[in-house]
Short mmCIF file of C-alpha atoms in Angstrom, two decimals:
data_model
loop_
_atom_site.label_atom_id
_atom_site.label_comp_id
_atom_site.label_asym_id
_atom_site.label_seq_id
_atom_site.Cartn_x
_atom_site.Cartn_y
_atom_site.Cartn_z
CA UNK J 1 10.78 -44.51 5.52
CA UNK J 2 11.87 -42.41 2.56
CA UNK J 3 13.31 -38.97 2.83
CA UNK J 4 10.72 -36.24 3.23
CA UNK J 5 10.30 -34.13 0.11
CA UNK J 6 10.77 -30.44 1.01
CA UNK J 7 7.93 -28.09 0.24
CA UNK J 8 8.33 -25.83 -2.73
CA UNK J 9 9.48 -22.35 -1.75
CA UNK J 10 7.22 -19.67 -3.21
CA UNK J 11 9.72 -16.87 -3.83
CA UNK J 12 7.24 -14.27 -5.08
CA UNK J 13 4.76 -14.72 -2.22
CA UNK J 14 7.36 -14.59 0.55
CA UNK J 15 9.22 -11.70 -1.05
CA UNK J 16 5.93 -9.79 -1.43
CA UNK J 17 5.08 -10.23 2.25
CA UNK J 18 8.56 -9.62 3.66
CA UNK J 19 9.44 -6.70 1.39
CA UNK J 20 6.05 -5.06 2.04
CA UNK J 21 6.54 -5.34 5.80
CA UNK J 22 10.14 -4.07 5.66
CA UNK J 23 9.45 -1.19 3.27
CA UNK J 24 6.34 -0.16 5.21
CA UNK J 25 8.26 -0.18 8.50
CA UNK J 26 11.17 1.78 7.06
CA UNK J 27 8.92 4.33 5.34
CA UNK J 28 6.82 4.95 8.45
CA UNK J 29 9.86 5.14 10.75
CA UNK J 30 11.81 7.52 8.52
CA UNK J 31 8.79 9.72 7.92
CA UNK J 32 7.99 9.96 11.64
CA UNK J 33 11.62 10.85 12.40
CA UNK J 34 11.68 13.38 9.57
CA UNK J 35 8.45 15.10 10.63
CA UNK J 36 9.56 15.22 14.27
CA UNK J 37 12.90 16.67 13.22
CA UNK J 38 11.06 19.20 11.06
CA UNK J 39 8.86 20.20 14.01
CA UNK J 40 11.79 20.56 16.40
CA UNK J 41 13.91 22.53 13.93
CA UNK J 42 11.08 24.89 13.02
CA UNK J 43 10.31 25.56 16.68
CA UNK J 44 14.00 26.14 17.43
CA UNK J 45 14.28 28.49 14.47
CA UNK J 46 11.20 30.38 15.66
CA UNK J 47 12.91 30.76 19.04
CA UNK J 48 16.11 32.14 17.45
CA UNK J 49 14.18 34.61 15.32
CA UNK J 50 12.10 35.70 18.30
CA UNK J 51 15.25 36.19 20.40
CA UNK J 52 16.82 38.26 17.62
CA UNK J 53 13.68 40.39 17.43
CA UNK J 54 13.70 40.92 21.23
CA UNK J 55 17.38 41.90 21.24
CA UNK J 56 16.80 44.24 18.31
CA UNK J 57 13.95 45.98 20.20
CA UNK J 58 16.12 46.26 23.31
CA UNK J 59 18.99 47.73 21.28
CA UNK J 60 16.62 50.23 19.71
CA UNK J 61 15.34 51.31 23.12
CA UNK J 62 18.94 51.67 24.36
CA UNK J 63 19.74 53.83 21.33
CA UNK J 64 16.83 56.17 22.08
CA UNK J 65 17.78 56.52 25.74
CA UNK J 66 19.06 59.93 27.00
CA UNK J 67 22.75 60.61 26.17
CA UNK J 68 25.11 59.76 28.98
CA UNK J 69 22.48 57.76 30.75
CA UNK J 70 23.60 54.22 31.61
CA UNK J 71 21.12 51.70 30.28
CA UNK J 72 22.08 48.34 31.69
CA UNK J 73 20.25 45.14 30.96
CA UNK J 74 18.93 45.84 27.49
CA UNK J 75 17.30 49.26 27.93
CA UNK J 76 17.09 49.17 31.70
CA UNK J 77 15.33 45.87 32.16
CA UNK J 78 16.67 45.32 35.65
CA UNK J 79 15.19 43.49 38.49
CA UNK J 80 14.03 44.99 41.78
CA UNK J 81 16.75 46.61 43.89
CA UNK J 82 19.07 47.25 40.95
CA UNK J 83 17.94 50.75 39.94
CA UNK J 84 20.25 53.83 40.16
CA UNK J 85 19.25 57.48 40.60
CA UNK J 86 15.73 58.89 40.39
CA UNK J 87 16.25 60.14 36.83
CA UNK J 88 17.76 56.75 35.96
CA UNK J 89 14.79 54.99 37.50
CA UNK J 90 12.40 57.09 35.44
CA UNK J 91 14.36 56.46 32.25
CA UNK J 92 14.53 52.77 32.97
CA UNK J 93 10.82 52.62 33.67
CA UNK J 94 9.99 54.40 30.42
CA UNK J 95 12.39 52.18 28.47
CA UNK J 96 11.01 49.09 30.12
CA UNK J 97 7.42 50.05 29.30
CA UNK J 98 8.14 50.77 25.64
CA UNK J 99 10.23 47.62 25.33
CA UNK J 100 7.56 45.43 26.84
CA UNK J 101 4.84 47.01 24.72
CA UNK J 102 6.80 46.09 21.61
CA UNK J 103 7.43 42.57 22.90
CA UNK J 104 3.78 41.96 23.77
CA UNK J 105 2.77 43.08 20.27
CA UNK J 106 5.08 40.60 18.56
CA UNK J 107 3.16 38.13 16.32
CA UNK J 108 1.49 35.17 18.07
CA UNK J 109 2.62 36.27 21.57
CA UNK J 110 0.02 35.34 24.19
CA UNK J 111 1.96 35.95 27.41
CA UNK J 112 5.18 37.78 28.29
CA UNK J 113 6.91 37.72 31.69
CA UNK J 114 10.19 39.10 33.11
CA UNK J 115 12.18 37.13 35.66
CA UNK J 116 14.83 38.50 37.97
CA UNK J 117 17.99 36.62 38.94
CA UNK J 118 16.06 35.13 41.86
CA UNK J 119 13.61 33.50 39.34
CA UNK J 120 10.76 35.70 40.57
CA UNK J 121 8.48 37.44 38.05
CA UNK J 122 8.72 41.20 38.50
CA UNK J 123 6.68 42.08 35.38
CA UNK J 124 4.12 40.18 33.29
CA UNK J 125 1.39 40.89 30.76
CA UNK J 126 -0.77 38.91 33.20
CA UNK J 127 -0.60 40.94 36.47
CA UNK J 128 -1.67 37.91 38.52
CA UNK J 129 1.71 36.28 37.84
CA UNK J 130 3.81 39.13 39.28
CA UNK J 131 5.66 38.05 42.38
CA UNK J 132 5.45 34.34 41.65
CA UNK J 133 8.58 32.24 41.39
CA UNK J 134 9.23 30.17 38.30
CA UNK J 135 10.17 26.50 38.62
CA UNK J 136 10.48 25.41 34.96
CA UNK J 137 13.53 23.31 33.97
CA UNK J 138 13.80 25.38 30.78
CA UNK J 139 13.96 28.55 32.90
CA UNK J 140 16.86 27.18 34.93
CA UNK J 141 18.60 25.99 31.76
CA UNK J 142 18.32 29.44 30.16
CA UNK J 143 19.75 31.16 33.28
CA UNK J 144 22.58 28.64 33.52
CA UNK J 145 23.69 28.54 29.87
CA UNK J 146 22.86 32.14 28.98
CA UNK J 147 21.30 31.14 25.62
CA UNK J 148 17.74 31.06 24.36
CA UNK J 149 15.87 27.91 25.36
CA UNK J 150 12.70 26.81 23.62
CA UNK J 151 10.07 24.36 24.82
CA UNK J 152 7.11 23.22 22.72
CA UNK J 153 3.85 21.42 23.45
CA UNK J 154 1.61 20.16 20.67
CA UNK J 155 -1.54 18.10 20.35
CA UNK J 156 -1.90 15.73 17.38
CA UNK J 157 -4.96 16.01 15.16
CA UNK J 158 -5.55 12.26 15.44
CA UNK J 159 -5.07 9.39 17.86
CA UNK J 160 -1.97 8.03 16.10
CA UNK J 161 1.60 9.19 15.95
CA UNK J 162 1.53 9.99 12.25
CA UNK J 163 -1.08 12.75 12.59
CA UNK J 164 0.07 16.37 12.12
CA UNK J 165 -0.20 18.75 15.11
CA UNK J 166 -3.61 20.38 15.52
CA UNK J 167 -2.35 22.96 18.05
CA UNK J 168 1.11 24.16 19.01
CA UNK J 169 2.22 26.00 22.14
CA UNK J 170 5.77 27.36 22.27
CA UNK J 171 7.67 28.82 25.24
CA UNK J 172 10.79 30.89 24.61
CA UNK J 173 13.17 31.76 27.48
CA UNK J 174 15.36 34.63 26.31
CA UNK J 175 18.21 35.83 28.60
CA UNK J 176 18.73 39.63 28.77
CA UNK J 177 22.24 40.86 29.53
CA UNK J 178 23.63 44.09 30.88
CA UNK J 179 26.43 46.02 29.21
CA UNK J 180 28.98 43.82 30.99
CA UNK J 181 27.42 40.74 29.36
CA UNK J 182 25.96 39.31 32.55
CA UNK J 183 22.47 37.72 32.58
CA UNK J 184 20.49 39.99 34.86
CA UNK J 185 16.94 39.05 33.82
CA UNK J 186 15.09 36.65 31.55
CA UNK J 187 12.13 37.17 29.25
CA UNK J 188 9.59 34.35 28.97
CA UNK J 189 7.31 34.41 25.92
CA UNK J 190 4.34 32.08 25.39
CA UNK J 191 3.39 31.86 21.71
CA UNK J 192 0.88 30.04 19.56
CA UNK J 193 2.45 30.32 16.08
CA UNK J 194 -0.49 29.97 13.71
CA UNK J 195 1.55 30.38 10.51
CA UNK J 196 4.17 27.91 11.71
CA UNK J 197 1.43 25.41 12.56
CA UNK J 198 -0.11 25.72 9.08
CA UNK J 199 3.33 25.29 7.51
CA UNK J 200 3.98 22.18 9.58
CA UNK J 201 0.65 20.67 8.61
CA UNK J 202 1.40 21.22 4.92
CA UNK J 203 4.88 19.80 5.39
CA UNK J 204 3.46 16.71 7.12
CA UNK J 205 1.17 16.09 4.15
CA UNK J 206 3.99 16.51 1.62
CA UNK J 207 6.34 14.29 3.64
CA UNK J 208 3.82 11.46 3.92
CA UNK J 209 2.75 11.63 0.27
CA UNK J 210 6.38 11.59 -0.87
CA UNK J 211 7.22 8.73 1.50
CA UNK J 212 4.23 6.61 0.43
CA UNK J 213 4.88 7.26 -3.26
CA UNK J 214 8.57 6.42 -2.85
CA UNK J 215 7.76 3.26 -0.91
CA UNK J 216 5.27 2.13 -3.56
CA UNK J 217 7.76 2.75 -6.37
CA UNK J 218 10.52 0.87 -4.53
CA UNK J 219 8.16 -2.03 -3.78
CA UNK J 220 6.93 -2.24 -7.38
CA UNK J 221 10.48 -2.04 -8.74
CA UNK J 222 11.74 -4.79 -6.44
CA UNK J 223 8.63 -6.90 -7.07
CA UNK J 224 9.12 -6.62 -10.84
CA UNK J 225 12.77 -7.67 -10.53
CA UNK J 226 11.90 -10.67 -8.33
CA UNK J 227 9.02 -11.60 -10.62
CA UNK J 228 11.36 -11.61 -13.60
CA UNK J 229 13.99 -13.51 -11.62
CA UNK J 230 11.44 -16.07 -10.47
CA UNK J 231 10.29 -16.58 -14.05
CA UNK J 232 13.86 -17.03 -15.26
CA UNK J 233 14.62 -19.48 -12.47
CA UNK J 234 11.46 -21.47 -13.22
CA UNK J 235 12.29 -21.54 -16.94
CA UNK J 236 15.85 -22.64 -16.25
CA UNK J 237 14.60 -25.31 -13.88
CA UNK J 238 12.15 -26.62 -16.48
CA UNK J 239 14.89 -26.57 -19.10
CA UNK J 240 17.24 -28.41 -16.76
CA UNK J 241 14.64 -31.09 -16.06
CA UNK J 242 13.88 -31.38 -19.77
CA UNK J 243 17.57 -31.67 -20.61
CA UNK J 244 18.10 -34.34 -17.98
CA UNK J 245 15.07 -36.23 -19.27
CA UNK J 246 16.25 -36.00 -22.86
CA UNK J 247 19.76 -37.12 -21.93
CA UNK J 248 18.52 -40.09 -19.93
CA UNK J 249 15.99 -41.18 -22.52
CA UNK J 250 18.47 -40.47 -25.28
CA UNK J 251 21.02 -42.81 -23.76
CA UNK J 252 18.40 -45.48 -23.29
CA UNK J 253 16.91 -45.06 -26.76
CA UNK J 254 20.36 -45.06 -28.34
CA UNK J 255 21.15 -48.40 -26.69
CA UNK J 256 17.79 -49.85 -27.73
CA UNK J 257 18.12 -48.54 -31.30
CA UNK J 258 21.56 -50.07 -31.78
CA UNK J 259 20.27 -53.38 -30.40
CA UNK J 260 17.33 -53.41 -32.84
CA UNK J 261 19.09 -52.24 -35.97
CA UNK J 262 20.89 -55.51 -36.76
CA UNK J 263 17.86 -57.81 -36.23
CA UNK J 264 15.73 -55.53 -38.38
CA UNK J 265 18.32 -55.57 -41.16
CA UNK J 266 18.34 -59.37 -41.05
CA UNK J 267 14.53 -59.51 -41.16
CA UNK J 268 14.41 -57.17 -44.16
CA UNK J 269 17.07 -59.12 -46.04
CA UNK J 270 15.24 -62.39 -45.43
CA UNK J 271 11.95 -60.84 -46.55
CA UNK J 272 13.52 -59.53 -49.76
CA UNK J 273 14.91 -62.98 -50.53
CA UNK J 274 11.52 -64.57 -49.82
CA UNK J 275 9.84 -61.98 -52.02
CA UNK J 276 11.65 -63.31 -55.08
CA UNK J 277 10.80 -66.94 -54.36
CA UNK J 278 7.26 -66.92 -52.97
CA UNK J 279 4.09 -67.12 -54.98
CA UNK J 280 1.75 -64.18 -55.51
CA UNK J 281 -0.62 -64.76 -52.50
CA UNK J 282 2.29 -64.50 -50.07
CA UNK J 283 3.96 -61.47 -51.66
CA UNK J 284 1.47 -59.06 -50.10
CA UNK J 285 2.37 -60.25 -46.59
CA UNK J 286 6.09 -60.08 -47.33
CA UNK J 287 5.70 -56.53 -48.68
CA UNK J 288 3.91 -55.60 -45.46
CA UNK J 289 6.84 -57.03 -43.49
CA UNK J 290 9.31 -54.95 -45.49
CA UNK J 291 7.13 -51.82 -45.09
CA UNK J 292 6.93 -52.23 -41.31
CA UNK J 293 10.67 -52.91 -41.08
CA UNK J 294 11.32 -49.69 -43.04
CA UNK J 295 9.01 -47.81 -40.66
CA UNK J 296 10.85 -49.19 -37.65
CA UNK J 297 14.18 -48.31 -39.26
CA UNK J 298 12.97 -44.75 -39.73
CA UNK J 299 11.98 -44.58 -36.05
CA UNK J 300 15.39 -45.90 -35.04
CA UNK J 301 17.10 -43.28 -37.21
CA UNK J 302 15.05 -40.53 -35.54
CA UNK J 303 15.97 -41.89 -32.12
CA UNK J 304 19.65 -41.88 -32.98
CA UNK J 305 19.51 -38.36 -34.41
CA UNK J 306 17.63 -36.97 -31.41
CA UNK J 307 19.95 -38.64 -28.91
CA UNK J 308 23.20 -37.09 -30.16
CA UNK J 309 24.32 -33.43 -30.25
CA UNK J 310 23.58 -31.47 -33.38
CA UNK J 311 26.57 -30.78 -35.56
CA UNK J 312 27.17 -29.00 -38.80
CA UNK J 313 28.55 -25.63 -39.77
CA UNK J 314 26.27 -22.86 -40.89
CA UNK J 315 25.91 -22.44 -44.62
CA UNK J 316 23.64 -20.72 -47.08
CA UNK J 317 20.77 -23.01 -48.11
CA UNK J 318 18.32 -22.39 -50.95
CA UNK J 319 14.88 -22.96 -49.34
CA UNK J 320 13.04 -23.29 -52.66
CA UNK J 321 15.33 -26.05 -53.93
CA UNK J 322 15.16 -27.82 -50.57
CA UNK J 323 11.33 -27.78 -50.59
CA UNK J 324 11.28 -29.13 -54.16
CA UNK J 325 13.61 -31.99 -53.22
CA UNK J 326 11.57 -32.99 -50.15
CA UNK J 327 8.24 -32.81 -51.99
CA UNK J 328 9.71 -34.97 -54.72
CA UNK J 329 10.84 -37.52 -52.11
CA UNK J 330 7.29 -37.65 -50.68
CA UNK J 331 5.63 -37.69 -54.11
CA UNK J 332 4.57 -41.36 -53.89
CA UNK J 333 3.05 -40.96 -50.41
CA UNK J 334 1.31 -37.72 -51.39
CA UNK J 335 -0.23 -39.34 -54.46
CA UNK J 336 -1.35 -42.46 -52.63
CA UNK J 337 -2.96 -40.36 -49.88
CA UNK J 338 -4.83 -38.27 -52.47
CA UNK J 339 -3.31 -35.00 -51.19
CA UNK J 340 -3.25 -31.86 -53.32
CA UNK J 341 -0.03 -29.82 -53.04
CA UNK J 342 -0.38 -26.03 -53.16
CA UNK J 343 3.18 -24.82 -53.81
CA UNK J 344 4.44 -22.28 -56.29
CA UNK J 345 8.20 -22.09 -56.46
CA UNK J 346 9.42 -18.51 -56.58
CA UNK J 347 12.92 -17.09 -56.11
CA UNK J 348 13.78 -16.52 -52.45
CA UNK J 349 16.96 -15.50 -50.60
CA UNK J 350 19.22 -18.15 -49.11
CA UNK J 351 18.92 -18.82 -45.38
CA UNK J 352 21.40 -19.74 -42.66
CA UNK J 353 21.17 -23.47 -41.95
CA UNK J 354 22.77 -26.77 -42.87
CA UNK J 355 21.65 -28.66 -45.97
CA UNK J 356 21.12 -32.04 -44.31
CA UNK J 357 19.55 -30.59 -41.16
CA UNK J 358 17.32 -28.32 -43.26
CA UNK J 359 16.10 -31.39 -45.12
CA UNK J 360 15.53 -33.17 -41.78
CA UNK J 361 13.31 -30.30 -40.63
CA UNK J 362 11.22 -30.37 -43.82
CA UNK J 363 10.98 -34.16 -43.72
CA UNK J 364 9.59 -34.13 -40.16
CA UNK J 365 7.08 -31.32 -40.76
CA UNK J 366 5.80 -32.57 -44.14
CA UNK J 367 5.64 -36.16 -42.85
CA UNK J 368 3.44 -34.98 -39.95
CA UNK J 369 1.23 -33.05 -42.36
CA UNK J 370 0.75 -36.09 -44.61
CA UNK J 371 -0.05 -38.35 -41.65
CA UNK J 372 -2.62 -35.79 -40.44
CA UNK J 373 -4.59 -36.24 -43.71
CA UNK J 374 -5.21 -40.02 -44.13
CA UNK J 375 -8.34 -39.35 -46.21
CA UNK J 376 -6.74 -36.73 -48.44
CA UNK J 377 -6.63 -32.99 -48.22
CA UNK J 378 -4.53 -29.98 -49.11
CA UNK J 379 -0.83 -29.41 -48.35
CA UNK J 380 0.08 -25.70 -48.52
CA UNK J 381 3.65 -24.40 -48.68
CA UNK J 382 4.27 -20.64 -48.56
CA UNK J 383 7.41 -18.49 -48.34
CA UNK J 384 7.35 -14.89 -47.05
CA UNK J 385 10.38 -12.61 -46.75
CA UNK J 386 10.76 -9.86 -44.14
CA UNK J 387 13.57 -7.71 -45.54
CA UNK J 388 13.49 -5.30 -42.58
CA UNK J 389 14.13 -8.00 -39.96
CA UNK J 390 16.07 -10.18 -42.42
CA UNK J 391 13.89 -13.19 -41.74
CA UNK J 392 12.35 -15.78 -44.08
CA UNK J 393 9.14 -17.49 -42.98
CA UNK J 394 8.41 -20.91 -44.47
CA UNK J 395 4.83 -21.97 -43.63
CA UNK J 396 3.66 -25.55 -44.15
CA UNK J 397 -0.06 -26.11 -43.61
CA UNK J 398 -2.43 -29.02 -43.84
CA UNK J 399 -6.21 -29.49 -43.78
CA UNK J 400 -6.18 -32.33 -41.27
CA UNK J 401 -7.89 -32.69 -37.92
CA UNK J 402 -5.78 -30.05 -36.21
CA UNK J 403 -4.80 -30.00 -32.53
CA UNK J 404 -6.43 -28.96 -29.29
CA UNK J 405 -4.90 -26.28 -27.05
CA UNK J 406 -3.64 -28.98 -24.70
CA UNK J 407 -1.98 -30.84 -27.58
CA UNK J 408 -0.36 -27.61 -28.82
CA UNK J 409 1.03 -26.93 -25.35
CA UNK J 410 2.63 -30.40 -25.29
CA UNK J 411 3.74 -30.45 -28.94
CA UNK J 412 7.40 -29.71 -28.18
CA UNK J 413 7.67 -32.02 -25.17
CA UNK J 414 10.06 -34.89 -25.71
CA UNK J 415 8.39 -38.28 -26.37
CA UNK J 416 4.89 -36.81 -26.41
CA UNK J 417 2.86 -37.98 -29.40
CA UNK J 418 -0.76 -38.47 -30.46
CA UNK J 419 0.09 -40.73 -33.39
CA UNK J 420 -0.19 -44.47 -33.06
CA UNK J 421 3.31 -45.90 -33.14
CA UNK J 422 4.92 -42.44 -33.01
CA UNK J 423 7.96 -41.61 -30.90
CA UNK J 424 7.33 -37.96 -30.12
CA UNK J 425 10.80 -36.76 -31.12
CA UNK J 426 10.06 -35.18 -34.52
CA UNK J 427 9.02 -31.68 -33.45
CA UNK J 428 11.52 -31.72 -30.59
CA UNK J 429 14.29 -32.33 -33.09
CA UNK J 430 12.89 -29.66 -35.43
CA UNK J 431 12.88 -27.11 -32.60
CA UNK J 432 16.47 -27.95 -31.65
CA UNK J 433 17.64 -27.57 -35.25
CA UNK J 434 15.83 -24.25 -35.74
CA UNK J 435 17.26 -22.80 -32.54
CA UNK J 436 20.70 -24.14 -33.45
CA UNK J 437 20.79 -21.74 -36.41
CA UNK J 438 19.06 -18.79 -34.72
CA UNK J 439 15.60 -19.52 -36.05
CA UNK J 440 12.26 -20.44 -34.50
CA UNK J 441 9.20 -22.63 -35.03
CA UNK J 442 5.60 -21.60 -34.39
CA UNK J 443 2.40 -23.62 -34.40
CA UNK J 444 -1.08 -22.42 -35.30
CA UNK J 445 -3.69 -25.15 -35.20
CA UNK J 446 -7.47 -25.27 -35.19
CA UNK J 447 -9.48 -28.38 -34.45
CA UNK J 448 -11.16 -29.92 -37.52
CA UNK J 449 -9.53 -27.24 -39.72
CA UNK J 450 -5.83 -28.08 -39.86
CA UNK J 451 -2.42 -26.98 -38.66
CA UNK J 452 0.08 -24.39 -39.87
CA UNK J 453 3.75 -24.78 -38.97
CA UNK J 454 5.78 -21.59 -39.46
CA UNK J 455 9.55 -22.03 -39.72
CA UNK J 456 11.45 -18.76 -39.24
CA UNK J 457 14.97 -18.65 -40.73
CA UNK J 458 17.67 -15.99 -40.69
CA UNK J 459 18.54 -14.73 -44.15
CA UNK J 460 22.16 -15.39 -45.07
CA UNK J 461 24.55 -12.54 -45.83
CA UNK J 462 24.21 -11.50 -49.44
CA UNK J 463 20.90 -13.32 -49.70
#
């Protein structure tokens, strides 16, 4: 059994799927972490600001207390059994009432309660809670560490984790210290911060829109890069295959051409000798033999040229003179094929090429045009100069049968031909020569109307 051929790896499809999954996962994860961090930080900041407001109110009440009167625990907010004299008790009671009135009227406060050191509520805006003992972990943490502790509870607006909070409940546990700095009581505030909730909802929307937009841009950027890379890899692979094919066939054709050249030369020499000796009825057959030998010799020459690397230094070539020389060389074939030549020689700048290779290009293109019009037609040659881009366009057109789209797509493939007895190396060689000197070749063909071959040359310096 032969080795199993591996399946072709579709880079674009797999990259699209994998990158979409990875980018989506990263975007969702980072956005969820960011929004949760935003929620936690905003709630913590609300707790710090609330604690500062409470301490400011307590300091204000202490400042307004009677001179010389001791006001422990932030304006006399002491627990049961810690009061002093009768006048002190009255002052503490008044201070406590004013303090708590201010606290209860803070924005978004729904419930306020005061805990003593024994964790029992000795005052609350809800009288039913007085005398009850608190058992919240946050309460114990606030008493132990002596700092403000915040706990939050929210309900998402949807069933998934990416939904913004629809409601938010916040509990602040604020320790209150006496003048010695000891925690003697603790204020518990239950809040429903409406403004903070609206801000969080807007922030959620902005975070998700920014994350989705960023993810889409990253995905499209990476996809474009991989798409370009995949196209370059495919083009290089096709070029590599084409080069390997040309090299292999070139080596084979070179060997075959060298093997045929000597027998063909012997056949032509013998036919020329027979041509002088034979009578008139046989001369036509001998001339046909010589003609076919010349055609085979031309094919062998093309094979040898196409199978070896192009050589030749760049030089300035006069395109008008070159066209005149080639048309003169094809004059007999053009006349016998009843083809009208539409060419008006006008001065044109010199182009970068090589004289012999330039002639080879014109020979191949004009020969194809003549063979495309066996019943006669029109051969058009035009020169156009683009001074801005420093390019000269030499267009050779015929009124032959033209080519189909499929034939145009295969026109520059090595050894592809539609002509009987053709080799399919003419246009391939033309393309190699044009690219060798920084030029290009373009085809424009219409079935039953003809073909235009546009040769684009670089204008030489000083041309």
